[in-house]
Short mmCIF file of C-alpha atoms in Angstrom, two decimals:
data_model
loop_
_atom_site.label_atom_id
_atom_site.label_comp_id
_atom_site.label_asym_id
_atom_site.label_seq_id
_atom_site.Cartn_x
_atom_site.Cartn_y
_atom_site.Cartn_z
CA LYS F 1345 15.39 -0.90 -14.54
CA ALA F 1346 12.26 -0.89 -15.39
CA GLY F 1347 9.04 -0.77 -12.60
CA VAL F 1348 6.04 -2.23 -11.67
CA THR F 1349 3.65 -2.49 -15.32
CA GLN F 1350 0.33 -2.91 -14.83
CA THR F 1351 -1.99 -2.91 -17.47
CA PRO F 1352 -4.66 -1.79 -18.46
CA ARG F 1353 -4.61 1.78 -16.94
CA TYR F 1354 -7.65 2.47 -17.27
CA LEU F 1355 -11.23 0.29 -17.95
CA ILE F 1356 -14.47 0.85 -17.58
CA LYS F 1357 -16.69 -2.02 -17.60
CA THR F 1358 -20.51 -2.88 -16.51
CA ARG F 1359 -21.85 -4.84 -13.44
CA GLY F 1360 -22.18 -8.57 -14.26
CA GLN F 1361 -19.04 -8.29 -17.09
CA GLN F 1362 -15.78 -9.62 -16.00
CA VAL F 1363 -12.48 -7.97 -15.66
CA THR F 1364 -8.84 -9.37 -15.84
CA LEU F 1365 -5.75 -7.34 -15.33
CA SER F 1366 -2.23 -7.64 -15.51
CA CYS F 1367 0.86 -6.85 -13.51
CA SER F 1368 4.90 -7.54 -14.65
CA PRO F 1369 6.61 -7.60 -11.56
CA ILE F 1370 10.34 -5.54 -11.71
CA SER F 1371 12.49 -8.42 -13.34
CA GLY F 1372 13.78 -10.62 -10.80
CA HIS F 1373 11.46 -9.97 -7.83
CA ARG F 1374 8.73 -13.08 -7.43
CA SER F 1375 6.45 -11.97 -4.91
CA VAL F 1376 3.40 -10.13 -6.45
CA SER F 1377 0.82 -8.47 -4.24
CA TRP F 1378 -2.53 -6.92 -5.11
CA TYR F 1379 -4.50 -3.98 -3.29
CA GLN F 1380 -7.82 -2.69 -3.73
CA GLN F 1381 -7.91 1.12 -3.24
CA THR F 1382 -10.81 3.01 -2.94
CA PRO F 1383 -11.61 6.57 -0.98
CA GLY F 1384 -13.40 5.38 1.86
CA GLN F 1385 -11.15 1.89 2.67
CA GLY F 1386 -8.11 2.91 2.05
CA LEU F 1387 -5.26 0.35 0.61
CA GLN F 1388 -6.94 -3.20 0.79
CA PHE F 1389 -4.77 -6.28 0.70
CA LEU F 1390 -6.35 -8.37 -1.88
CA PHE F 1391 -3.66 -12.12 -2.22
CA GLU F 1392 -0.12 -12.25 -2.83
CA TYR F 1393 1.71 -14.89 -4.83
CA PHE F 1394 5.37 -16.33 -4.25
CA SER F 1395 6.66 -18.74 -7.13
CA GLU F 1396 3.27 -19.17 -8.87
CA THR F 1397 1.99 -19.78 -5.10
CA GLN F 1398 -0.58 -17.55 -3.29
CA ARG F 1399 0.98 -17.37 0.01
CA ASN F 1400 -1.78 -15.05 1.36
CA LYS F 1401 -5.54 -13.88 1.15
CA GLY F 1402 -7.34 -11.04 2.22
CA ASN F 1403 -11.34 -11.03 2.94
CA PHE F 1404 -12.38 -10.48 -0.23
CA PRO F 1405 -15.33 -13.00 -1.82
CA GLY F 1406 -14.61 -15.49 -4.23
CA ARG F 1407 -15.24 -13.35 -7.66
CA PHE F 1408 -11.61 -12.17 -7.06
CA SER F 1409 -9.41 -14.16 -8.62
CA GLY F 1410 -5.49 -14.37 -9.34
CA ARG F 1411 -2.77 -16.06 -10.66
CA GLN F 1412 1.27 -15.87 -11.41
CA PHE F 1413 3.27 -17.53 -13.91
CA SER F 1414 6.20 -18.99 -13.92
CA ASN F 1415 7.64 -15.28 -15.46
CA SER F 1416 6.42 -14.15 -12.17
CA ARG F 1417 3.71 -11.68 -13.86
CA SER F 1418 0.48 -11.93 -12.28
CA GLU F 1419 -2.82 -11.46 -13.49
CA MET F 1420 -6.07 -10.91 -11.21
CA ASN F 1421 -9.49 -11.60 -12.00
CA VAL F 1422 -12.91 -10.05 -10.69
CA SER F 1423 -15.99 -11.70 -12.45
CA THR F 1424 -19.60 -11.01 -11.59
CA LEU F 1425 -18.49 -6.76 -11.53
CA GLU F 1426 -20.33 -4.73 -8.74
CA LEU F 1427 -20.49 -1.01 -8.57
CA GLY F 1428 -18.57 -1.59 -5.32
CA ASP F 1429 -15.77 -3.10 -7.12
CA SER F 1430 -14.81 0.49 -8.74
CA ALA F 1431 -11.41 1.23 -7.53
CA LEU F 1432 -7.99 1.40 -8.32
CA TYR F 1433 -6.13 -2.05 -8.33
CA LEU F 1434 -2.27 -1.66 -7.04
CA CYS F 1435 0.16 -4.55 -8.03
CA ALA F 1436 3.20 -4.11 -6.24
CA SER F 1437 6.36 -6.46 -6.03
CA ARG F 1438 8.48 -6.52 -3.94
CA SER F 1439 11.97 -9.05 -4.09
CA GLY F 1440 12.37 -11.02 -0.69
CA LEU F 1441 11.25 -14.34 0.18
CA ALA F 1442 8.00 -15.23 1.19
CA GLY F 1443 7.40 -15.02 4.44
CA VAL F 1444 10.33 -11.98 4.70
CA THR F 1445 8.73 -8.61 4.54
CA GLY F 1446 10.36 -6.00 2.23
CA GLU F 1447 9.47 -2.74 0.67
CA LEU F 1448 7.17 -2.83 -1.65
CA PHE F 1449 7.59 -1.64 -5.28
CA PHE F 1450 3.79 -0.28 -6.36
CA GLY F 1451 2.64 0.02 -9.89
CA GLU F 1452 0.91 3.11 -11.41
CA GLY F 1453 -2.10 0.82 -10.86
CA SER F 1454 -5.51 -0.25 -12.90
CA ARG F 1455 -8.74 2.25 -12.55
CA LEU F 1456 -11.83 0.09 -13.08
CA THR F 1457 -15.19 1.72 -13.26
CA VAL F 1458 -18.06 -0.17 -13.03
CA LEU F 1459 -21.20 1.34 -14.35
CA GLY P 424 -7.72 -9.12 13.18
CA GLN P 425 -4.74 -6.70 13.28
CA GLN P 426 -5.60 -2.89 12.92
CA VAL P 427 -3.32 -0.01 12.00
CA MET P 428 -4.77 2.95 13.02
CA GLN P 429 -3.97 6.69 11.58
CA ILE P 430 -5.97 9.53 12.98
CA PRO P 431 -6.66 11.75 11.81
CA GLN P 432 -7.56 11.35 7.68
CA TYR P 433 -6.69 14.71 6.53
CA GLN P 434 -4.36 17.64 8.00
CA HIS P 435 -4.04 21.45 6.51
CA VAL P 436 -0.53 22.98 7.28
CA GLN P 437 1.03 26.32 6.22
CA GLU P 438 4.11 26.17 4.34
CA GLY P 439 6.95 26.29 6.78
CA GLU P 440 5.18 24.20 10.15
CA ASP P 441 5.94 21.13 10.95
CA PHE P 442 3.96 18.14 10.85
CA THR P 443 2.96 15.36 12.89
CA THR P 444 1.30 12.60 12.17
CA TYR P 445 0.66 8.76 14.27
CA CYS P 446 0.48 5.38 13.19
CA ASN P 447 -0.84 2.58 16.13
CA SER P 448 -1.71 -0.78 15.56
CA SER P 449 -3.29 -3.28 18.12
CA THR P 450 -0.85 -5.85 17.87
CA THR P 451 2.62 -5.47 18.23
CA LEU P 452 4.68 -4.87 14.46
CA SER P 453 8.02 -7.05 13.98
CA ASN P 454 8.50 -3.48 11.27
CA ILE P 455 6.28 -0.88 10.44
CA GLN P 456 7.07 0.97 6.63
CA TRP P 457 5.83 4.09 5.91
CA TYR P 458 4.94 5.16 2.00
CA LYS P 459 4.02 8.16 0.50
CA GLN P 460 1.73 8.52 -2.53
CA ARG P 461 1.22 11.40 -4.24
CA PRO P 462 -2.16 12.84 -5.82
CA GLY P 463 -3.44 10.98 -8.60
CA GLY P 464 0.24 8.67 -8.31
CA HIS P 465 0.56 5.26 -6.26
CA PRO P 466 2.18 4.82 -3.11
CA VAL P 467 6.17 4.87 -2.69
CA PHE P 468 8.06 3.84 0.01
CA LEU P 469 9.67 5.84 2.20
CA ILE P 470 11.23 3.76 5.02
CA GLN P 471 11.26 0.71 7.49
CA LEU P 472 11.55 0.82 10.81
CA VAL P 473 13.07 -2.62 12.33
CA LYS P 474 14.04 -2.24 15.63
CA SER P 475 12.57 -1.08 19.30
CA GLY P 476 12.76 3.30 19.47
CA GLU P 477 14.46 3.00 16.29
CA VAL P 478 14.71 6.45 15.03
CA LYS P 479 15.48 7.53 11.20
CA LYS P 480 15.85 10.77 9.50
CA GLN P 481 15.07 11.80 6.01
CA LYS P 482 15.84 15.16 5.22
CA ARG P 483 12.93 17.25 6.51
CA LEU P 484 10.97 13.82 7.68
CA THR P 485 11.85 12.11 10.94
CA PHE P 486 10.82 8.71 11.59
CA GLN P 487 10.35 6.91 14.98
CA PHE P 488 9.48 3.11 15.66
CA GLY P 489 7.61 2.86 19.67
CA GLU P 490 9.66 1.38 22.62
CA ALA P 491 6.54 -1.03 22.87
CA LYS P 492 6.52 -1.70 18.54
CA LYS P 493 2.71 -1.16 18.29
CA ASN P 494 3.05 2.36 17.20
CA SER P 495 5.51 4.68 15.06
CA SER P 496 5.01 8.72 14.08
CA LEU P 497 6.44 10.32 11.26
CA HIS P 498 7.44 14.42 11.82
CA ILE P 499 8.30 16.70 8.63
CA THR P 500 9.82 19.86 9.53
CA ALA P 501 9.14 22.85 8.17
CA THR P 502 6.52 21.42 4.98
CA GLN P 503 7.09 22.67 1.69
CA THR P 504 4.48 22.04 -1.28
CA THR P 505 6.12 19.21 -2.77
CA ASP P 506 5.37 17.15 1.29
CA VAL P 507 1.20 17.19 -0.29
CA GLY P 508 0.52 13.76 -0.15
CA THR P 509 -1.33 10.60 1.58
CA TYR P 510 1.01 9.06 4.08
CA PHE P 511 0.06 5.44 5.01
CA CYS P 512 2.07 3.43 7.45
CA ALA P 513 2.22 -0.66 6.76
CA GLY P 514 2.47 -3.45 9.51
CA PRO P 515 2.88 -6.88 8.76
CA ARG P 516 0.26 -9.76 9.76
CA THR P 517 2.29 -12.22 11.88
CA GLU P 518 -0.07 -14.05 13.81
CA THR P 519 0.12 -16.91 11.35
CA GLY P 520 3.78 -16.45 11.24
CA ALA P 521 2.73 -15.16 7.37
CA ASN P 522 4.67 -11.91 7.16
CA SER P 523 4.38 -10.95 4.04
CA LYS P 524 1.02 -9.46 3.96
CA LEU P 525 1.15 -5.62 5.30
CA THR P 526 -1.79 -3.96 6.50
CA PHE P 527 -2.05 -0.22 5.26
CA GLY P 528 -3.58 2.28 7.81
CA LYS P 529 -5.80 4.55 5.83
CA GLY P 530 -4.09 6.84 5.53
CA ILE P 531 -3.10 10.82 6.09
CA THR P 532 -3.57 13.36 3.97
CA LEU P 533 -1.78 16.50 3.74
CA SER P 534 -2.43 19.72 2.29
CA VAL P 535 0.37 22.45 2.89
CA ARG P 536 -1.16 26.37 1.91
CA PRO P 537 1.61 28.09 0.29
#
């Protein structure tokens, strides 16, 4: 069974640009969550999607957005990039129903560097 | 809002020593999960504890959920260099009934001297 796949793995952008990251969950998993990981702040929850609906949202500005497609694949977008957006963006999928906590399966992440 | 705290953030041990770390929540948790992230890797699920006072073992790792379900511990017996990594605890947010959002502690990074 293939794991969670994230693309691209590494990318470099400049301030003001926008970026789109992609996540393909484990087959059969309908929930996809996104986390931002930085050395200072640790793992911070961005949002979770289940069956194409955003179920939860973290405390990030509106520049951070996401969506989920009917095949459960998800994308997140960051517009007007700032230096502080440099981070490892992790996608995680799980099989449980919305509202039920279950084991998260993380992808290897997309390392974003903003110059 | 709910906070999950792990202190300290770094710990260094000699190979063969035992290691214990703790995770504390500001609110009662319905369950707690532990993850391990190796250097350069991604978090990998280790265990989930659900019941008050629950204890689970995985080889040299022992996990415990506090009686009040507000804290948890991870104990590693006779550490090995393969134990190196960052250990995160995570608990679900329950204020709004949306149990699916996990709040992660900042993690403890364990280094092991051979």
